[in-house]
């Protein structure tokens, strides 16, 4: 058949017959599997290959005896046993169980095909003595192979890269990767591409050959803990150490930032309009990067605002000073009214309260920030001018809310008057404006009114007795008076010592 054709032409036709017969037989088998439920496995595929082989040699015109045909069929079918042994002892036992390296199904299929091809070439060369014909087939099929190679270059490159990814495992499903300027989670790794999902729930399907051609930044290897960086510009007039302390406090208190490793602050550049600081912080799962960055930047703004540190604008800014003065006056008026009604300051004159207010600083705290922390040292008290805050105490490692503060409430007076450590944590529930009265300011007022010491001592003693329940449990008025005198004398001595009066 086709005896008038040249060797390359006969080889090309033979290759087409072999491929066409194989896929037609395989298609019939898949049709039977879907429609009739017939289960066809490796042996059926070997049957398809054997059928395609004999169809090809028949078209080419190879003649041989029946024993040769039977031997060739047995050798080709025996490749099924070889493939099964390779799957069992090489892929399953050695790679997957011993080295814990999953082998993709596609790689198994490719190796099985190579084993069959080797067996086929041996049969043609040894059993049929068709070395000369093989050269013609290879010459004819080489043209087809070149065409297919150019057409599917990127396709096969993706497959080879997929095999490399499965073997080397630079990343796995669930890892977060940095791909260019984007951060994305690995959702699927198949034999052709890697599917990623960004923080915005956008899916990226990237061919594996593109993945392996660039540096892969795996944010979850070897652990999920990794460092991120945020840059902030600050005016030149601010001392670097003061700025670093403020940025450290702001970043460390942000939700999602790990306590260990600690936050680090670096001065990285002297720019045209600002000194550039870099906040290096550590986080866990990268899925929360947007929320954590937001929390850090929000805390930074409030902390720098409280410290009087300005983030400069590279533009011309118009300040309306009259409006700012009016705002400060309103805050001072609110603070005067609150302090005038506070029992601790009943002994002070209006001018002394004015002095307290004018020398004290109003700080702004953002929602979720700590105003004071339980157990921390302190020598100041606070007046909540606007907003709401939650008071909590720690018990057995758990934070327990005990009260809610609103505008007009005062807290922290024991630390101001005696230097005691903070007995509770106060955290802003909304944006809060808080006036802080410090020890030096209070000391100056008390020096002008030494008689206030006794009044303050009595008030502190009464509060201590109320907290201890003595007023309710005392058996007689005499015991109350005795305890009150004892506490009053103690607090009076502490006040004099603390304020050096």
Short mmCIF file of C-alpha atoms in Angstrom, two decimals:
data_model
loop_
_atom_site.label_atom_id
_atom_site.label_comp_id
_atom_site.label_asym_id
_atom_site.label_seq_id
_atom_site.Cartn_x
_atom_site.Cartn_y
_atom_site.Cartn_z
CA UNK A 1 0.00 0.00 0.00
CA UNK A 2 1.24 3.50 -0.88
CA UNK A 3 4.23 1.87 -2.61
CA UNK A 4 4.44 4.73 -5.10
CA UNK A 5 5.04 7.30 -2.35
CA UNK A 6 8.46 8.37 -1.12
CA UNK A 7 9.79 7.25 2.25
CA UNK A 8 9.13 10.58 4.05
CA UNK A 9 5.57 10.65 2.71
CA UNK A 10 4.90 7.06 3.76
CA UNK A 11 6.38 7.82 7.18
CA UNK A 12 4.13 10.85 7.65
CA UNK A 13 1.01 8.89 6.61
CA UNK A 14 1.99 6.05 8.98
CA UNK A 15 2.37 8.48 11.87
CA UNK A 16 -1.04 10.01 11.11
CA UNK A 17 -2.66 6.55 10.99
CA UNK A 18 -1.05 5.56 14.29
CA UNK A 19 -2.21 8.72 16.09
CA UNK A 20 -5.66 8.69 14.48
CA UNK A 21 -6.31 5.02 15.28
CA UNK A 22 -5.26 5.47 18.88
CA UNK A 23 -7.50 8.46 19.54
CA UNK A 24 -10.48 6.98 17.71
CA UNK A 25 -10.26 3.78 19.76
CA UNK A 26 -9.75 5.80 22.96
CA UNK A 27 -12.78 7.96 22.08
CA UNK A 28 -14.96 4.89 21.59
CA UNK A 29 -13.86 3.60 24.99
CA UNK A 30 -14.68 6.89 26.73
CA UNK A 31 -18.08 6.95 25.01
CA UNK A 32 -18.80 3.44 26.36
CA UNK A 33 -17.62 4.50 29.81
CA UNK A 34 -19.93 7.54 29.94
CA UNK A 35 -23.00 6.04 28.30
CA UNK A 36 -22.87 2.34 29.22
CA UNK A 37 -20.91 2.56 32.48
CA UNK A 38 -18.16 0.23 31.19
CA UNK A 39 -15.03 0.68 33.35
CA UNK A 40 -11.91 0.78 31.15
CA UNK A 41 -8.46 1.24 32.62
CA UNK A 42 -4.78 0.86 31.75
CA UNK A 43 -5.24 -2.37 29.80
CA UNK A 44 -7.71 -0.73 27.45
CA UNK A 45 -5.28 2.09 26.72
CA UNK A 46 -2.58 -0.48 25.97
CA UNK A 47 -5.06 -2.19 23.69
CA UNK A 48 -5.61 1.12 21.88
CA UNK A 49 -1.87 1.57 21.49
CA UNK A 50 -1.42 -1.98 20.22
CA UNK A 51 -4.27 -1.56 17.74
CA UNK A 52 -2.76 1.70 16.52
CA UNK A 53 0.62 -0.01 16.18
CA UNK A 54 -0.69 -2.82 14.00
CA UNK A 55 -2.76 -0.43 11.91
CA UNK A 56 0.36 1.65 11.30
CA UNK A 57 2.59 -1.26 10.26
CA UNK A 58 -0.18 -2.57 8.02
CA UNK A 59 -0.40 0.79 6.25
CA UNK A 60 3.35 1.01 5.99
CA UNK A 61 3.56 -2.47 4.49
CA UNK A 62 5.62 -4.33 7.08
CA UNK A 63 5.32 -8.12 6.63
CA UNK A 64 6.06 -10.66 9.37
CA UNK A 65 4.98 -14.11 10.58
CA UNK A 66 2.27 -14.65 13.16
CA UNK A 67 4.75 -15.62 15.92
CA UNK A 68 6.40 -12.22 15.46
CA UNK A 69 3.05 -10.48 15.73
CA UNK A 70 2.10 -12.43 18.87
CA UNK A 71 5.49 -11.74 20.50
CA UNK A 72 5.26 -8.07 19.65
CA UNK A 73 1.76 -7.86 21.16
CA UNK A 74 2.92 -9.57 24.36
CA UNK A 75 5.87 -7.20 24.71
CA UNK A 76 3.68 -4.14 24.18
CA UNK A 77 1.04 -5.38 26.62
CA UNK A 78 3.73 -6.21 29.20
CA UNK A 79 4.49 -2.52 29.47
CA UNK A 80 1.33 -2.34 31.58
CA UNK A 81 3.09 -4.43 34.26
CA UNK A 82 6.20 -2.24 34.07
CA UNK A 83 4.12 0.95 34.43
CA UNK A 84 2.22 -0.54 37.41
CA UNK A 85 5.52 -1.44 39.14
CA UNK A 86 6.92 2.06 38.53
CA UNK A 87 3.74 3.63 39.95
CA UNK A 88 3.86 1.42 43.02
CA UNK A 89 7.55 1.39 43.99
CA UNK A 90 8.89 4.61 42.48
CA UNK A 91 6.03 7.13 42.72
CA UNK A 92 3.99 5.81 45.69
CA UNK A 93 6.56 4.26 48.03
CA UNK A 94 9.68 6.32 47.31
CA UNK A 95 8.48 9.81 46.42
CA UNK A 96 5.12 10.14 48.19
CA UNK A 97 5.67 8.01 51.33
CA UNK A 98 9.41 8.32 51.88
CA UNK A 99 10.12 11.84 50.56
CA UNK A 100 6.57 13.19 51.11
CA UNK A 101 6.54 14.59 47.57
CA UNK A 102 3.18 14.27 45.76
CA UNK A 103 3.53 13.19 42.12
CA UNK A 104 0.98 14.67 39.71
CA UNK A 105 -1.09 12.28 37.60
CA UNK A 106 0.15 13.92 34.43
CA UNK A 107 3.79 13.03 35.23
CA UNK A 108 2.81 9.39 35.75
CA UNK A 109 1.10 9.40 32.36
CA UNK A 110 4.13 10.93 30.63
CA UNK A 111 6.52 8.34 32.12
CA UNK A 112 4.12 5.53 31.18
CA UNK A 113 4.02 6.85 27.61
CA UNK A 114 7.83 6.94 27.43
CA UNK A 115 8.03 3.33 28.65
CA UNK A 116 5.55 2.27 25.98
CA UNK A 117 7.47 4.20 23.28
CA UNK A 118 10.73 2.46 24.25
CA UNK A 119 9.00 -0.94 24.07
CA UNK A 120 7.49 -0.02 20.69
CA UNK A 121 10.87 0.99 19.24
CA UNK A 122 12.45 -2.26 20.53
CA UNK A 123 9.71 -4.32 18.89
CA UNK A 124 10.10 -2.54 15.55
CA UNK A 125 13.87 -2.71 15.61
CA UNK A 126 14.41 -6.25 16.97
CA UNK A 127 11.18 -8.07 16.12
CA UNK A 128 10.56 -6.62 12.66
CA UNK A 129 14.07 -5.47 11.66
CA UNK A 130 12.61 -2.16 10.58
CA UNK A 131 15.55 0.12 11.25
CA UNK A 132 15.44 1.58 7.76
CA UNK A 133 11.70 2.12 7.89
CA UNK A 134 11.99 3.77 11.32
CA UNK A 135 14.25 6.37 9.80
CA UNK A 136 11.59 7.17 7.23
CA UNK A 137 8.85 7.32 9.86
CA UNK A 138 10.94 9.54 12.05
CA UNK A 139 11.77 11.79 9.10
CA UNK A 140 8.10 12.09 8.18
CA UNK A 141 6.84 12.50 11.71
CA UNK A 142 9.62 14.98 12.42
CA UNK A 143 7.89 17.57 10.27
CA UNK A 144 4.66 17.08 12.24
CA UNK A 145 6.61 17.18 15.50
CA UNK A 146 8.21 20.50 14.55
CA UNK A 147 4.83 22.00 13.69
CA UNK A 148 3.28 20.75 16.94
CA UNK A 149 6.34 21.92 18.86
CA UNK A 150 6.04 25.50 17.66
CA UNK A 151 2.25 25.52 18.10
CA UNK A 152 2.33 24.15 21.64
CA UNK A 153 5.61 25.62 22.87
CA UNK A 154 4.07 27.63 25.71
CA UNK A 155 1.60 24.83 26.47
CA UNK A 156 4.32 22.22 26.99
CA UNK A 157 6.53 24.74 28.79
CA UNK A 158 3.68 25.23 31.29
CA UNK A 159 3.38 21.46 31.74
CA UNK A 160 7.10 21.02 32.37
CA UNK A 161 7.08 23.96 34.79
CA UNK A 162 4.06 22.44 36.56
CA UNK A 163 5.98 19.20 37.04
CA UNK A 164 8.93 21.19 38.43
CA UNK A 165 6.63 23.02 40.88
CA UNK A 166 5.08 19.76 42.06
CA UNK A 167 8.50 18.22 42.67
CA UNK A 168 10.31 21.20 44.23
CA UNK A 169 7.22 22.56 46.06
CA UNK A 170 8.25 26.24 46.30
CA UNK A 171 4.65 26.90 47.39
CA UNK A 172 1.49 24.98 48.19
CA UNK A 173 -2.24 25.58 48.34
CA UNK A 174 -3.04 28.10 51.09
CA UNK A 175 0.30 29.96 50.87
CA UNK A 176 0.37 33.71 50.22
CA UNK A 177 2.68 34.83 47.42
CA UNK A 178 3.87 38.19 46.18
CA UNK A 179 3.37 38.27 42.42
CA UNK A 180 4.74 41.54 41.05
CA UNK A 181 2.97 44.30 42.98
CA UNK A 182 0.11 42.03 44.06
CA UNK A 183 -0.32 39.74 47.04
CA UNK A 184 -2.41 36.62 46.47
CA UNK A 185 -3.30 33.27 48.05
CA UNK A 186 -2.65 30.00 46.21
CA UNK A 187 -6.01 28.34 45.53
CA UNK A 188 -5.05 25.61 43.04
CA UNK A 189 -1.95 24.15 41.37
CA UNK A 190 -2.61 22.08 38.26
CA UNK A 191 -0.41 20.70 35.48
CA UNK A 192 -0.71 23.85 33.36
CA UNK A 193 -1.14 26.87 35.65
CA UNK A 194 -1.39 28.20 39.20
CA UNK A 195 -4.63 29.85 40.30
CA UNK A 196 -4.34 32.68 42.83
CA UNK A 197 -6.85 34.86 44.70
CA UNK A 198 -6.03 38.42 45.76
CA UNK A 199 -7.30 40.28 48.84
CA UNK A 200 -10.00 41.73 46.59
CA UNK A 201 -11.26 38.20 45.70
CA UNK A 202 -9.88 38.56 42.15
CA UNK A 203 -8.70 35.28 40.66
CA UNK A 204 -5.46 35.15 38.67
CA UNK A 205 -4.67 32.17 36.42
CA UNK A 206 -0.93 32.31 35.75
CA UNK A 207 0.82 29.72 33.52
CA UNK A 208 3.39 27.72 35.45
CA UNK A 209 6.20 28.65 33.05
CA UNK A 210 5.65 32.31 33.98
CA UNK A 211 5.62 31.42 37.70
CA UNK A 212 9.00 29.66 37.57
CA UNK A 213 10.60 32.31 35.33
CA UNK A 214 10.35 34.93 38.09
CA UNK A 215 11.43 35.05 41.73
CA UNK A 216 8.70 33.51 43.90
CA UNK A 217 8.16 35.40 47.17
CA UNK A 218 6.42 32.97 49.52
CA UNK A 219 5.09 34.82 52.59
CA UNK A 220 4.15 31.58 54.37
CA UNK A 221 7.48 29.73 54.15
CA UNK A 222 8.81 28.41 56.44
CA UNK A 223 6.11 29.91 58.74
CA UNK A 224 3.22 32.34 58.35
CA UNK A 225 5.05 34.97 60.45
CA UNK A 226 6.67 37.57 58.20
CA UNK A 227 7.65 41.23 58.28
CA UNK A 228 5.98 44.09 56.42
CA UNK A 229 6.96 47.76 56.20
CA UNK A 230 5.13 51.10 56.18
CA UNK A 231 6.77 54.49 55.59
CA UNK A 232 5.77 57.77 57.23
CA UNK A 233 7.09 61.29 56.57
CA UNK A 234 7.57 63.66 59.53
CA UNK A 235 8.65 67.32 59.76
CA UNK A 236 12.37 68.02 60.27
CA UNK A 237 11.84 69.96 63.51
CA UNK A 238 10.93 66.78 65.46
CA UNK A 239 13.76 64.91 67.24
CA UNK A 240 14.21 61.42 65.71
CA UNK A 241 14.12 59.52 69.01
CA UNK A 242 10.83 61.18 69.99
CA UNK A 243 9.32 60.27 66.62
CA UNK A 244 10.60 56.69 66.84
CA UNK A 245 9.03 56.24 70.29
CA UNK A 246 5.69 57.57 69.04
CA UNK A 247 5.68 55.34 65.94
CA UNK A 248 6.67 52.33 68.05
CA UNK A 249 3.77 52.86 70.45
CA UNK A 250 1.30 53.36 67.60
CA UNK A 251 2.35 50.27 65.62
CA UNK A 252 2.70 47.99 68.66
CA UNK A 253 -0.85 48.76 69.80
CA UNK A 254 -2.41 48.07 66.36
CA UNK A 255 -4.70 45.06 66.12
CA UNK A 256 -3.03 42.18 64.24
CA UNK A 257 0.58 43.24 64.87
CA UNK A 258 2.51 40.51 66.71
CA UNK A 259 4.15 41.35 70.03
CA UNK A 260 7.13 39.15 69.14
CA UNK A 261 9.21 39.84 67.13
CA UNK A 262 8.95 43.45 68.28
CA UNK A 263 8.17 46.40 66.05
CA UNK A 264 11.26 48.23 64.76
CA UNK A 265 11.49 51.84 63.56
CA UNK A 266 14.16 53.08 61.14
CA UNK A 267 15.02 56.57 59.87
CA UNK A 268 15.58 55.76 56.20
CA UNK A 269 15.76 59.01 54.27
CA UNK A 270 16.03 62.80 54.40
CA UNK A 271 13.53 63.78 51.72
CA UNK A 272 12.70 67.22 50.31
CA UNK A 273 9.84 68.03 52.66
CA UNK A 274 10.09 65.36 55.40
CA UNK A 275 12.23 62.89 57.27
CA UNK A 276 11.13 59.41 56.19
CA UNK A 277 10.68 56.75 58.86
CA UNK A 278 10.01 53.07 58.17
CA UNK A 279 7.88 50.91 60.47
CA UNK A 280 8.86 47.24 60.33
CA UNK A 281 6.22 45.03 61.93
CA UNK A 282 5.46 41.32 62.00
CA UNK A 283 2.14 39.68 61.22
CA UNK A 284 0.71 36.20 60.72
CA UNK A 285 -1.75 35.24 57.99
CA UNK A 286 -1.42 37.72 55.12
CA UNK A 287 -5.19 37.68 54.49
CA UNK A 288 -5.54 40.55 57.02
CA UNK A 289 -2.90 42.84 55.50
CA UNK A 290 -5.41 45.57 54.55
CA UNK A 291 -6.96 45.68 58.04
CA UNK A 292 -3.56 45.66 59.79
CA UNK A 293 -2.14 48.42 57.57
CA UNK A 294 -5.27 50.48 58.26
CA UNK A 295 -4.96 49.95 62.04
CA UNK A 296 -1.28 50.99 62.05
CA UNK A 297 -1.81 54.11 59.95
CA UNK A 298 -4.84 55.12 62.04
CA UNK A 299 -2.89 54.72 65.30
CA UNK A 300 0.06 56.62 63.83
CA UNK A 301 -2.14 59.60 62.99
CA UNK A 302 -3.64 59.80 66.48
CA UNK A 303 -0.32 59.24 68.27
CA UNK A 304 1.49 61.89 66.22
CA UNK A 305 -1.43 64.26 66.78
CA UNK A 306 -1.17 63.78 70.55
CA UNK A 307 2.57 64.34 70.51
CA UNK A 308 2.30 67.48 68.37
CA UNK A 309 4.29 65.83 65.58
CA UNK A 310 3.19 66.96 62.11
CA UNK A 311 3.06 64.94 58.91
CA UNK A 312 3.99 67.61 56.33
CA UNK A 313 2.21 68.23 53.04
CA UNK A 314 4.24 68.77 49.85
CA UNK A 315 1.77 71.59 49.06
CA UNK A 316 0.97 75.08 50.30
CA UNK A 317 -1.37 74.86 53.33
CA UNK A 318 -3.65 77.64 54.64
CA UNK A 319 -4.20 77.60 58.43
CA UNK A 320 -7.31 79.22 59.90
CA UNK A 321 -5.90 80.16 63.30
CA UNK A 322 -9.08 81.86 64.52
CA UNK A 323 -11.05 78.64 64.24
CA UNK A 324 -8.34 76.68 66.08
CA UNK A 325 -8.27 79.17 68.98
CA UNK A 326 -12.04 78.98 69.32
CA UNK A 327 -11.84 75.16 69.49
CA UNK A 328 -9.26 75.27 72.30
CA UNK A 329 -11.35 77.77 74.23
CA UNK A 330 -14.39 75.50 73.93
CA UNK A 331 -12.41 72.55 75.29
CA UNK A 332 -11.12 74.63 78.20
CA UNK A 333 -14.64 75.77 79.02
CA UNK A 334 -15.87 72.18 79.06
CA UNK A 335 -12.98 71.13 81.31
CA UNK A 336 -13.64 74.00 83.78
CA UNK A 337 -17.27 72.97 84.15
CA UNK A 338 -16.33 69.33 84.75
CA UNK A 339 -13.60 70.07 87.30
CA UNK A 340 -15.84 72.56 89.13
CA UNK A 341 -18.33 69.72 89.80
CA UNK A 342 -15.65 67.20 90.77
CA UNK A 343 -15.46 66.69 94.55
CA UNK A 344 -11.66 66.43 94.47
CA UNK A 345 -11.38 70.04 93.34
CA UNK A 346 -14.01 71.66 95.57
CA UNK A 347 -11.28 73.24 97.66
CA UNK A 348 -9.78 75.04 94.65
CA UNK A 349 -10.75 78.52 93.59
CA UNK A 350 -11.91 79.39 90.10
CA UNK A 351 -8.54 80.90 89.27
CA UNK A 352 -6.75 77.75 90.41
CA UNK A 353 -9.02 75.58 88.26
CA UNK A 354 -8.35 77.94 85.35
CA UNK A 355 -4.63 77.43 85.96
CA UNK A 356 -5.07 73.65 85.94
CA UNK A 357 -6.99 73.74 82.67
CA UNK A 358 -4.70 76.17 80.85
CA UNK A 359 -1.54 74.27 81.74
CA UNK A 360 -2.97 70.83 80.90
CA UNK A 361 -2.87 69.27 77.45
CA UNK A 362 -5.81 67.86 75.49
CA UNK A 363 -5.01 64.60 73.70
CA UNK A 364 -6.98 62.83 70.97
CA UNK A 365 -7.38 59.04 71.13
CA UNK A 366 -8.76 56.98 68.25
CA UNK A 367 -11.32 54.20 68.58
CA UNK A 368 -9.70 51.12 70.15
CA UNK A 369 -6.63 52.90 71.52
CA UNK A 370 -5.57 52.52 75.17
CA UNK A 371 -5.63 55.70 77.23
CA UNK A 372 -4.10 53.99 80.26
CA UNK A 373 -3.01 50.40 80.87
CA UNK A 374 -3.59 48.38 84.03
CA UNK A 375 -0.40 47.99 86.05
CA UNK A 376 1.44 50.81 84.29
CA UNK A 377 3.16 53.57 86.24
CA UNK A 378 1.48 56.98 86.17
CA UNK A 379 1.39 60.40 87.82
CA UNK A 380 -1.52 62.08 86.04
CA UNK A 381 -5.33 62.01 85.87
CA UNK A 382 -7.67 62.45 82.93
CA UNK A 383 -10.86 64.34 82.14
CA UNK A 384 -12.97 62.88 79.32
CA UNK A 385 -14.24 65.89 77.35
CA UNK A 386 -15.80 64.08 74.39
CA UNK A 387 -16.44 60.50 73.37
CA UNK A 388 -16.86 57.26 75.32
CA UNK A 389 -14.39 54.82 76.86
CA UNK A 390 -14.48 51.34 78.40
CA UNK A 391 -12.92 50.47 81.76
CA UNK A 392 -11.69 46.88 82.15
CA UNK A 393 -9.61 44.84 84.58
CA UNK A 394 -7.55 41.74 83.99
CA UNK A 395 -8.48 38.53 85.76
CA UNK A 396 -6.85 35.16 85.05
CA UNK A 397 -5.51 36.49 81.79
CA UNK A 398 -8.93 37.69 80.60
CA UNK A 399 -10.01 41.31 80.19
CA UNK A 400 -13.31 41.95 82.00
CA UNK A 401 -15.27 45.18 81.28
CA UNK A 402 -16.41 46.84 84.52
CA UNK A 403 -17.64 50.32 83.53
CA UNK A 404 -18.22 52.76 80.68
CA UNK A 405 -17.04 56.38 80.80
CA UNK A 406 -18.71 59.24 78.98
CA UNK A 407 -18.08 62.96 78.53
CA UNK A 408 -17.64 64.64 81.93
CA UNK A 409 -16.09 61.65 83.73
CA UNK A 410 -12.70 61.79 85.47
CA UNK A 411 -10.32 58.87 86.02
CA UNK A 412 -6.78 58.16 87.17
CA UNK A 413 -6.90 60.49 90.18
CA UNK A 414 -5.17 58.02 92.53
CA UNK A 415 -2.10 57.95 90.29
CA UNK A 416 -2.08 61.75 90.12
CA UNK A 417 -2.32 62.24 93.88
CA UNK A 418 -0.33 59.29 95.21
CA UNK A 419 1.70 57.86 92.33
CA UNK A 420 -0.03 54.46 92.53
CA UNK A 421 0.07 52.18 89.50
CA UNK A 422 -2.97 52.15 87.25
CA UNK A 423 -5.62 49.78 88.62
CA UNK A 424 -7.56 49.35 85.36
CA UNK A 425 -7.27 49.69 81.60
CA UNK A 426 -9.22 52.44 79.86
CA UNK A 427 -9.72 52.03 76.11
CA UNK A 428 -11.46 54.50 73.78
CA UNK A 429 -14.74 53.17 72.37
CA UNK A 430 -15.08 56.16 70.05
CA UNK A 431 -12.74 58.99 69.10
CA UNK A 432 -12.07 60.73 72.42
CA UNK A 433 -10.82 64.15 73.50
CA UNK A 434 -9.09 63.72 76.86
CA UNK A 435 -7.47 66.38 79.06
CA UNK A 436 -4.48 65.12 81.04
CA UNK A 437 -3.62 66.86 84.34
CA UNK A 438 0.00 66.06 85.20
CA UNK A 439 1.79 65.96 88.54
CA UNK A 440 3.85 69.17 87.99
CA UNK A 441 0.70 71.16 87.19
CA UNK A 442 -1.13 69.81 90.25
CA UNK A 443 1.90 70.38 92.47
CA UNK A 444 2.03 74.07 91.54
CA UNK A 445 -1.64 74.52 92.48
CA UNK A 446 -1.24 72.68 95.80
CA UNK A 447 1.75 74.84 96.78
CA UNK A 448 -0.53 77.85 96.51
CA UNK A 449 -3.27 76.12 98.57
CA UNK A 450 -1.68 73.88 101.23
CA UNK A 451 -5.03 73.66 103.06
CA UNK A 452 -6.35 71.57 100.14
CA UNK A 453 -4.10 68.70 101.18
CA UNK A 454 -6.28 67.88 104.19
CA UNK A 455 -9.47 68.09 102.11
CA UNK A 456 -8.00 65.79 99.46
CA UNK A 457 -6.80 63.37 102.15
CA UNK A 458 -10.32 63.14 103.59
CA UNK A 459 -11.86 62.51 100.19
CA UNK A 460 -9.32 59.81 99.32
CA UNK A 461 -9.82 58.14 102.70
CA UNK A 462 -13.61 58.14 102.23
CA UNK A 463 -13.31 56.59 98.76
CA UNK A 464 -10.94 53.92 100.05
CA UNK A 465 -13.36 53.06 102.87
CA UNK A 466 -16.25 52.86 100.39
CA UNK A 467 -14.26 50.58 98.11
CA UNK A 468 -13.41 48.33 101.05
CA UNK A 469 -17.02 48.32 102.31
CA UNK A 470 -16.06 49.60 105.75
CA UNK A 471 -18.87 52.17 105.87
CA UNK A 472 -21.46 49.45 105.45
CA UNK A 473 -19.93 46.82 107.70
CA UNK A 474 -18.69 48.94 110.62
CA UNK A 475 -20.41 48.14 113.92
CA UNK A 476 -20.34 51.68 115.27
CA UNK A 477 -19.77 55.29 114.29
CA UNK A 478 -16.68 55.38 116.50
CA UNK A 479 -15.02 52.66 114.43
CA UNK A 480 -15.83 54.57 111.27
CA UNK A 481 -14.27 57.75 112.61
CA UNK A 482 -11.19 55.91 113.83
CA UNK A 483 -10.62 54.25 110.48
CA UNK A 484 -11.28 57.48 108.64
CA UNK A 485 -8.70 59.35 110.74
CA UNK A 486 -6.17 56.60 110.13
CA UNK A 487 -6.68 56.65 106.36
CA UNK A 488 -6.75 60.45 106.25
CA UNK A 489 -3.43 60.71 108.06
CA UNK A 490 -1.92 58.11 105.74
CA UNK A 491 -3.08 59.87 102.58
CA UNK A 492 -1.98 63.27 103.93
CA UNK A 493 1.52 61.95 104.48
CA UNK A 494 1.56 60.35 101.01
CA UNK A 495 0.39 63.55 99.37
CA UNK A 496 3.08 65.63 101.08
CA UNK A 497 5.76 63.14 100.18
CA UNK A 498 4.60 62.69 96.58
CA UNK A 499 4.33 66.41 95.84
CA UNK A 500 7.34 67.26 98.00
CA UNK A 501 5.35 69.75 100.10
#
